[in-house]
Amino acid sequence: EVQLVESGGGLVQPGGSLRLSCAVSGFTGSYNYMSWVRQAPGKGLEWVSVLFSGGSTYYADSVKGRFTISGDSAKNTLNLQMNSLRAEDTAVYYCAREYKYWGQGTLVTVSS
Amino acid sequence: DIQMTQSPSTLSASVGDRVTITCRASQSISSWLAWYQQKPGKAPRLLIYKTSSLEGGVPSRFSGSGSGTEFTLTISSVQPDDFATYYCQRYDSYGTFGQGTKVEI
């Protein structure tokens, strides 16, 4: 069974850091790209970052310089290191493989 | 930075209606355009990729068309399960989403 399971969300103070992970299982073959997408409470989808199989990475302007996407092929995980967090980063964070397969999301709340 | 603009933001429809949602890109994005359906509390579901290719398992009443900067998602005959929010997304290097269209009764 194809599964993506996010973890690492929680409550963090403004200026703090958090590392999200996405455990991927049930796939044969490697991915072309994997992404993080977030959704603030009651708002629309916001693309955050993408990691291509060749190693290229891209970020939304809103997170550039603060977030870092990475993959661990040995552990079949996708990670998102989030630094200098702001209240506006509060959202459910989804990982996705080629935008076809999605996890259930993990909630990040940035608040004092 | 390419912006994606959907219209309308909200759409009222009845079962059996034909529904069309438009997505405009501020610059040409070739065919790298996808459509998603999202229901409350759930992850998005991919419906259409590369402008007009139907994802496996998606009913054939969904279709996509367009090119360059203007794209449409059409539901030929809206069914009760289709009442949801729909998003377009460019997915070349970046993955910008439109702001969403809520299809309601």
PDB file of C-alpha atoms in Angstrom:
ATOM      1  CA  GLU A   1       0.000   0.000   0.000  1.00  0.00           C
ATOM      2  CA  VAL A   2       1.274   3.420  -0.980  1.00  0.00           C
ATOM      3  CA  GLN A   3       1.684   5.626   2.081  1.00  0.00           C
ATOM      4  CA  LEU A   4       3.088   9.005   2.988  1.00  0.00           C
ATOM      5  CA  VAL A   5       3.064   9.794   6.680  1.00  0.00           C
ATOM      6  CA  GLU A   6       4.106  13.194   8.003  1.00  0.00           C
ATOM      7  CA  SER A   7       5.423  13.769  11.501  1.00  0.00           C
ATOM      8  CA  GLY A   8       7.166  16.449  13.521  1.00  0.00           C
ATOM      9  CA  GLY A   9       4.440  19.042  13.760  1.00  0.00           C
ATOM     10  CA  GLY A  10       3.526  20.788  16.965  1.00  0.00           C
ATOM     11  CA  LEU A  11       3.509  24.060  18.851  1.00  0.00           C
ATOM     12  CA  VAL A  12       6.580  26.284  18.560  1.00  0.00           C
ATOM     13  CA  GLN A  13       7.304  29.846  19.602  1.00  0.00           C
ATOM     14  CA  PRO A  14       7.934  32.564  17.036  1.00  0.00           C
ATOM     15  CA  GLY A  15      11.569  32.494  15.985  1.00  0.00           C
ATOM     16  CA  GLY A  16      11.853  28.814  16.783  1.00  0.00           C
ATOM     17  CA  SER A  17      12.641  25.813  14.619  1.00  0.00           C
ATOM     18  CA  LEU A  18      10.917  22.589  13.704  1.00  0.00           C
ATOM     19  CA  ARG A  19      11.811  19.656  11.473  1.00  0.00           C
ATOM     20  CA  LEU A  20       9.077  17.842   9.600  1.00  0.00           C
ATOM     21  CA  SER A  21       9.535  14.365   8.183  1.00  0.00           C
ATOM     22  CA  CYS A  22       7.541  12.409   5.660  1.00  0.00           C
ATOM     23  CA  ALA A  23       7.919   8.634   5.666  1.00  0.00           C
ATOM     24  CA  VAL A  24       7.288   7.128   2.253  1.00  0.00           C
ATOM     25  CA  SER A  25       6.433   3.484   1.673  1.00  0.00           C
ATOM     26  CA  GLY A  26       4.811   1.174  -0.830  1.00  0.00           C
ATOM     27  CA  PHE A  27       6.401   2.601  -3.963  1.00  0.00           C
ATOM     28  CA  THR A  28       8.533   0.808  -6.514  1.00  0.00           C
ATOM     29  CA  GLY A  29      11.167   2.870  -8.250  1.00  0.00           C
ATOM     30  CA  SER A  30      12.429   6.330  -7.458  1.00  0.00           C
ATOM     31  CA  TYR A  31      10.480   9.569  -7.480  1.00  0.00           C
ATOM     32  CA  ASN A  32      10.750  12.396  -9.992  1.00  0.00           C
ATOM     33  CA  TYR A  33      10.010  15.042  -7.386  1.00  0.00           C
ATOM     34  CA  MET A  34       8.582  15.409  -3.922  1.00  0.00           C
ATOM     35  CA  SER A  35       7.047  18.474  -2.373  1.00  0.00           C
ATOM     36  CA  TRP A  36       5.702  20.188   0.692  1.00  0.00           C
ATOM     37  CA  VAL A  37       2.397  22.053   0.514  1.00  0.00           C
ATOM     38  CA  ARG A  38       0.737  23.850   3.412  1.00  0.00           C
ATOM     39  CA  GLN A  39      -2.713  25.095   4.266  1.00  0.00           C
ATOM     40  CA  ALA A  40      -3.359  27.704   6.919  1.00  0.00           C
ATOM     41  CA  PRO A  41      -6.583  27.274   8.903  1.00  0.00           C
ATOM     42  CA  GLY A  42      -9.543  28.125   6.699  1.00  0.00           C
ATOM     43  CA  LYS A  43      -7.308  29.144   3.784  1.00  0.00           C
ATOM     44  CA  GLY A  44      -6.277  27.736   0.442  1.00  0.00           C
ATOM     45  CA  LEU A  45      -3.350  25.559  -0.530  1.00  0.00           C
ATOM     46  CA  GLU A  46       0.089  27.163  -0.576  1.00  0.00           C
ATOM     47  CA  TRP A  47       3.003  25.484  -2.284  1.00  0.00           C
ATOM     48  CA  VAL A  48       6.123  25.524  -0.084  1.00  0.00           C
ATOM     49  CA  SER A  49       8.982  23.636  -1.712  1.00  0.00           C
ATOM     50  CA  VAL A  50       9.984  20.892  -4.137  1.00  0.00           C
ATOM     51  CA  LEU A  51      12.921  18.480  -4.331  1.00  0.00           C
ATOM     52  CA  PHE A  52      13.693  16.973  -7.726  1.00  0.00           C
ATOM     53  CA  SER A  53      15.357  13.594  -8.075  1.00  0.00           C
ATOM     54  CA  GLY A  54      18.452  15.248  -9.513  1.00  0.00           C
ATOM     55  CA  GLY A  55      18.841  17.298  -6.347  1.00  0.00           C
ATOM     56  CA  SER A  56      17.420  20.634  -7.491  1.00  0.00           C
ATOM     57  CA  THR A  57      15.292  22.449  -4.949  1.00  0.00           C
ATOM     58  CA  TYR A  58      12.869  25.347  -5.216  1.00  0.00           C
ATOM     59  CA  TYR A  59      11.104  27.372  -2.552  1.00  0.00           C
ATOM     60  CA  ALA A  60       8.193  29.752  -2.278  1.00  0.00           C
ATOM     61  CA  ASP A  61       9.308  33.328  -1.676  1.00  0.00           C
ATOM     62  CA  SER A  62       7.524  33.255   1.687  1.00  0.00           C
ATOM     63  CA  VAL A  63       9.888  30.582   3.055  1.00  0.00           C
ATOM     64  CA  LYS A  64      13.064  31.091   1.055  1.00  0.00           C
ATOM     65  CA  GLY A  65      16.099  31.386   3.309  1.00  0.00           C
ATOM     66  CA  ARG A  66      14.226  29.961   6.302  1.00  0.00           C
ATOM     67  CA  PHE A  67      13.128  26.484   5.160  1.00  0.00           C
ATOM     68  CA  THR A  68      15.280  23.689   3.732  1.00  0.00           C
ATOM     69  CA  ILE A  69      13.936  20.636   1.944  1.00  0.00           C
ATOM     70  CA  SER A  70      15.945  17.419   1.851  1.00  0.00           C
ATOM     71  CA  GLY A  71      15.526  13.750   1.132  1.00  0.00           C
ATOM     72  CA  ASP A  72      17.022  10.627   2.625  1.00  0.00           C
ATOM     73  CA  SER A  73      16.770   7.895   0.013  1.00  0.00           C
ATOM     74  CA  ALA A  74      18.133   5.245   2.383  1.00  0.00           C
ATOM     75  CA  LYS A  75      15.352   5.951   4.866  1.00  0.00           C
ATOM     76  CA  ASN A  76      12.741   6.807   2.252  1.00  0.00           C
ATOM     77  CA  THR A  77      11.989  10.070   3.958  1.00  0.00           C
ATOM     78  CA  LEU A  78      11.451  13.671   2.900  1.00  0.00           C
ATOM     79  CA  ASN A  79      12.309  16.379   5.390  1.00  0.00           C
ATOM     80  CA  LEU A  80      11.569  20.042   5.866  1.00  0.00           C
ATOM     81  CA  GLN A  81      13.762  22.000   8.235  1.00  0.00           C
ATOM     82  CA  MET A  82      11.905  25.131   9.283  1.00  0.00           C
ATOM     83  CA  ASN A  83      13.803  27.935  11.005  1.00  0.00           C
ATOM     84  CA  SER A  84      12.874  31.449  12.117  1.00  0.00           C
ATOM     85  CA  LEU A  85       9.246  30.445  12.268  1.00  0.00           C
ATOM     86  CA  ARG A  86       6.547  33.095  12.162  1.00  0.00           C
ATOM     87  CA  ALA A  87       2.890  33.144  13.128  1.00  0.00           C
ATOM     88  CA  GLU A  88       1.992  33.111   9.420  1.00  0.00           C
ATOM     89  CA  ASP A  89       3.716  29.721   9.060  1.00  0.00           C
ATOM     90  CA  THR A  90       0.903  28.168  11.106  1.00  0.00           C
ATOM     91  CA  ALA A  91      -0.680  25.560   8.860  1.00  0.00           C
ATOM     92  CA  VAL A  92      -1.222  21.917   8.110  1.00  0.00           C
ATOM     93  CA  TYR A  93       1.823  20.751   6.166  1.00  0.00           C
ATOM     94  CA  TYR A  94       1.363  18.043   3.544  1.00  0.00           C
ATOM     95  CA  CYS A  95       4.050  16.098   1.750  1.00  0.00           C
ATOM     96  CA  ALA A  96       3.309  14.864  -1.749  1.00  0.00           C
ATOM     97  CA  ARG A  97       4.988  12.598  -4.270  1.00  0.00           C
ATOM     98  CA  GLU A  98       4.630  14.038  -7.752  1.00  0.00           C
ATOM     99  CA  TYR A  99       1.437  15.718  -6.478  1.00  0.00           C
ATOM    100  CA  LYS A 100      -0.362  12.429  -7.021  1.00  0.00           C
ATOM    101  CA  TYR A 101       0.144  10.840  -3.624  1.00  0.00           C
ATOM    102  CA  TRP A 102      -0.378  12.882  -0.472  1.00  0.00           C
ATOM    103  CA  GLY A 103       0.075  12.393   3.235  1.00  0.00           C
ATOM    104  CA  GLN A 104      -2.601  13.203   5.784  1.00  0.00           C
ATOM    105  CA  GLY A 105      -0.794  16.331   6.956  1.00  0.00           C
ATOM    106  CA  THR A 106       0.827  17.498  10.187  1.00  0.00           C
ATOM    107  CA  LEU A 107      -0.196  20.660  12.019  1.00  0.00           C
ATOM    108  CA  VAL A 108       2.387  23.307  12.820  1.00  0.00           C
ATOM    109  CA  THR A 109       1.316  26.071  15.188  1.00  0.00           C
ATOM    110  CA  VAL A 110       3.592  29.055  15.732  1.00  0.00           C
ATOM    111  CA  SER A 111       2.475  30.974  18.781  1.00  0.00           C
ATOM    112  CA  SER A 112       3.780  32.344  22.041  1.00  0.00           C
TER     113      SER A 112
ATOM    114  CA  ASP B   1       6.993  35.281 -10.207  1.00  0.00           C
ATOM    115  CA  ILE B   2       4.039  33.642 -11.992  1.00  0.00           C
ATOM    116  CA  GLN B   3       0.662  34.170 -10.334  1.00  0.00           C
ATOM    117  CA  MET B   4      -2.311  31.839 -10.756  1.00  0.00           C
ATOM    118  CA  THR B   5      -5.792  33.358 -10.631  1.00  0.00           C
ATOM    119  CA  GLN B   6      -8.945  31.254 -10.449  1.00  0.00           C
ATOM    120  CA  SER B   7     -12.491  32.362 -11.139  1.00  0.00           C
ATOM    121  CA  PRO B   8     -15.020  32.335  -9.747  1.00  0.00           C
ATOM    122  CA  SER B   9     -14.128  32.077  -6.055  1.00  0.00           C
ATOM    123  CA  THR B  10     -17.488  30.489  -5.290  1.00  0.00           C
ATOM    124  CA  LEU B  11     -19.878  28.762  -7.609  1.00  0.00           C
ATOM    125  CA  SER B  12     -23.429  27.666  -6.845  1.00  0.00           C
ATOM    126  CA  ALA B  13     -24.655  24.685  -8.796  1.00  0.00           C
ATOM    127  CA  SER B  14     -27.331  22.029  -8.816  1.00  0.00           C
ATOM    128  CA  VAL B  15     -26.897  18.319  -9.425  1.00  0.00           C
ATOM    129  CA  GLY B  16     -26.684  17.750 -13.163  1.00  0.00           C
ATOM    130  CA  ASP B  17     -25.355  21.221 -13.994  1.00  0.00           C
ATOM    131  CA  ARG B  18     -22.353  21.755 -16.227  1.00  0.00           C
ATOM    132  CA  VAL B  19     -19.686  23.628 -14.287  1.00  0.00           C
ATOM    133  CA  THR B  20     -16.620  25.438 -15.607  1.00  0.00           C
ATOM    134  CA  ILE B  21     -13.786  26.870 -13.533  1.00  0.00           C
ATOM    135  CA  THR B  22     -11.142  29.096 -15.092  1.00  0.00           C
ATOM    136  CA  CYS B  23      -7.496  29.460 -14.134  1.00  0.00           C
ATOM    137  CA  ARG B  24      -5.267  32.170 -15.586  1.00  0.00           C
ATOM    138  CA  ALA B  25      -1.488  32.320 -15.316  1.00  0.00           C
ATOM    139  CA  SER B  26       0.290  35.669 -15.367  1.00  0.00           C
ATOM    140  CA  GLN B  27       2.784  34.179 -17.864  1.00  0.00           C
ATOM    141  CA  SER B  28       2.765  31.151 -20.121  1.00  0.00           C
ATOM    142  CA  ILE B  29       3.232  27.876 -18.268  1.00  0.00           C
ATOM    143  CA  SER B  30       3.026  25.589 -21.300  1.00  0.00           C
ATOM    144  CA  SER B  31       0.974  22.541 -20.312  1.00  0.00           C
ATOM    145  CA  TRP B  32       2.199  22.171 -16.717  1.00  0.00           C
ATOM    146  CA  LEU B  33      -1.179  22.709 -15.146  1.00  0.00           C
ATOM    147  CA  ALA B  34      -2.979  20.445 -12.695  1.00  0.00           C
ATOM    148  CA  TRP B  35      -6.388  20.481 -11.021  1.00  0.00           C
ATOM    149  CA  TYR B  36      -7.237  19.185  -7.554  1.00  0.00           C
ATOM    150  CA  GLN B  37     -10.346  18.547  -5.540  1.00  0.00           C
ATOM    151  CA  GLN B  38     -10.267  19.048  -1.799  1.00  0.00           C
ATOM    152  CA  LYS B  39     -12.877  18.271   0.808  1.00  0.00           C
ATOM    153  CA  PRO B  40     -12.780  19.619   4.388  1.00  0.00           C
ATOM    154  CA  GLY B  41     -10.151  17.983   6.566  1.00  0.00           C
ATOM    155  CA  LYS B  42      -8.748  15.947   3.682  1.00  0.00           C
ATOM    156  CA  ALA B  43      -5.639  16.121   1.547  1.00  0.00           C
ATOM    157  CA  PRO B  44      -6.057  17.332  -2.035  1.00  0.00           C
ATOM    158  CA  ARG B  45      -6.903  14.784  -4.699  1.00  0.00           C
ATOM    159  CA  LEU B  46      -5.287  15.070  -8.113  1.00  0.00           C
ATOM    160  CA  LEU B  47      -7.933  15.147 -10.861  1.00  0.00           C
ATOM    161  CA  ILE B  48      -6.169  16.408 -13.999  1.00  0.00           C
ATOM    162  CA  TYR B  49      -2.480  16.728 -14.851  1.00  0.00           C
ATOM    163  CA  LYS B  50      -0.676  18.236 -17.796  1.00  0.00           C
ATOM    164  CA  THR B  51      -3.727  20.380 -18.573  1.00  0.00           C
ATOM    165  CA  SER B  52      -6.002  17.637 -19.853  1.00  0.00           C
ATOM    166  CA  SER B  53      -4.848  14.190 -18.718  1.00  0.00           C
ATOM    167  CA  LEU B  54      -7.324  12.493 -16.410  1.00  0.00           C
ATOM    168  CA  GLU B  55      -5.786  10.887 -13.343  1.00  0.00           C
ATOM    169  CA  GLY B  56      -6.592   7.209 -12.891  1.00  0.00           C
ATOM    170  CA  GLY B  57      -9.847   6.556 -11.061  1.00  0.00           C
ATOM    171  CA  VAL B  58     -11.238  10.044 -11.681  1.00  0.00           C
ATOM    172  CA  PRO B  59     -14.712  10.046 -13.267  1.00  0.00           C
ATOM    173  CA  SER B  60     -14.830  11.006 -16.929  1.00  0.00           C
ATOM    174  CA  ARG B  61     -17.237  13.870 -16.186  1.00  0.00           C
ATOM    175  CA  PHE B  62     -14.115  15.832 -15.214  1.00  0.00           C
ATOM    176  CA  SER B  63     -12.107  17.326 -18.047  1.00  0.00           C
ATOM    177  CA  GLY B  64      -9.419  19.930 -18.482  1.00  0.00           C
ATOM    178  CA  SER B  65      -8.379  22.119 -21.368  1.00  0.00           C
ATOM    179  CA  GLY B  66      -6.348  25.175 -22.234  1.00  0.00           C
ATOM    180  CA  SER B  67      -2.825  26.245 -23.002  1.00  0.00           C
ATOM    181  CA  GLY B  68      -0.359  29.005 -22.352  1.00  0.00           C
ATOM    182  CA  THR B  69      -2.050  31.231 -19.802  1.00  0.00           C
ATOM    183  CA  GLU B  70      -5.708  30.198 -19.754  1.00  0.00           C
ATOM    184  CA  PHE B  71      -7.039  26.879 -18.544  1.00  0.00           C
ATOM    185  CA  THR B  72     -10.406  25.421 -17.620  1.00  0.00           C
ATOM    186  CA  LEU B  73     -11.758  22.578 -15.536  1.00  0.00           C
ATOM    187  CA  THR B  74     -15.169  21.349 -16.588  1.00  0.00           C
ATOM    188  CA  ILE B  75     -17.513  19.031 -14.741  1.00  0.00           C
ATOM    189  CA  SER B  76     -20.023  17.906 -17.351  1.00  0.00           C
ATOM    190  CA  SER B  77     -22.775  16.924 -14.920  1.00  0.00           C
ATOM    191  CA  VAL B  78     -22.164  17.789 -11.285  1.00  0.00           C
ATOM    192  CA  GLN B  79     -22.852  14.958  -8.852  1.00  0.00           C
ATOM    193  CA  PRO B  80     -23.443  15.218  -5.079  1.00  0.00           C
ATOM    194  CA  ASP B  81     -19.883  13.986  -4.382  1.00  0.00           C
ATOM    195  CA  ASP B  82     -18.435  16.852  -6.432  1.00  0.00           C
ATOM    196  CA  PHE B  83     -19.345  19.616  -4.009  1.00  0.00           C
ATOM    197  CA  ALA B  84     -15.886  20.610  -2.806  1.00  0.00           C
ATOM    198  CA  THR B  85     -13.143  23.164  -3.349  1.00  0.00           C
ATOM    199  CA  TYR B  86     -11.086  22.995  -6.535  1.00  0.00           C
ATOM    200  CA  TYR B  87      -7.567  24.310  -7.083  1.00  0.00           C
ATOM    201  CA  CYS B  88      -5.416  24.777 -10.127  1.00  0.00           C
ATOM    202  CA  GLN B  89      -1.633  24.561  -9.863  1.00  0.00           C
ATOM    203  CA  ARG B  90       1.274  25.269 -12.151  1.00  0.00           C
ATOM    204  CA  TYR B  91       3.939  22.634 -11.568  1.00  0.00           C
ATOM    205  CA  ASP B  92       6.909  23.271 -13.787  1.00  0.00           C
ATOM    206  CA  SER B  93       9.714  24.129 -11.374  1.00  0.00           C
ATOM    207  CA  TYR B  94       7.584  25.988  -8.876  1.00  0.00           C
ATOM    208  CA  GLY B  95       4.183  24.797  -7.768  1.00  0.00           C
ATOM    209  CA  THR B  96       1.983  27.853  -7.324  1.00  0.00           C
ATOM    210  CA  PHE B  97      -1.692  27.204  -6.587  1.00  0.00           C
ATOM    211  CA  GLY B  98      -4.691  29.273  -7.507  1.00  0.00           C
ATOM    212  CA  GLN B  99      -6.761  30.615  -4.639  1.00  0.00           C
ATOM    213  CA  GLY B 100      -9.447  27.962  -5.001  1.00  0.00           C
ATOM    214  CA  THR B 101     -13.052  27.713  -6.199  1.00  0.00           C
ATOM    215  CA  LYS B 102     -15.702  26.416  -3.843  1.00  0.00           C
ATOM    216  CA  VAL B 103     -18.470  24.559  -5.629  1.00  0.00           C
ATOM    217  CA  GLU B 104     -21.565  24.584  -3.463  1.00  0.00           C
ATOM    218  CA  ILE B 105     -25.221  23.761  -3.757  1.00  0.00           C
TER     219      ILE B 105
END
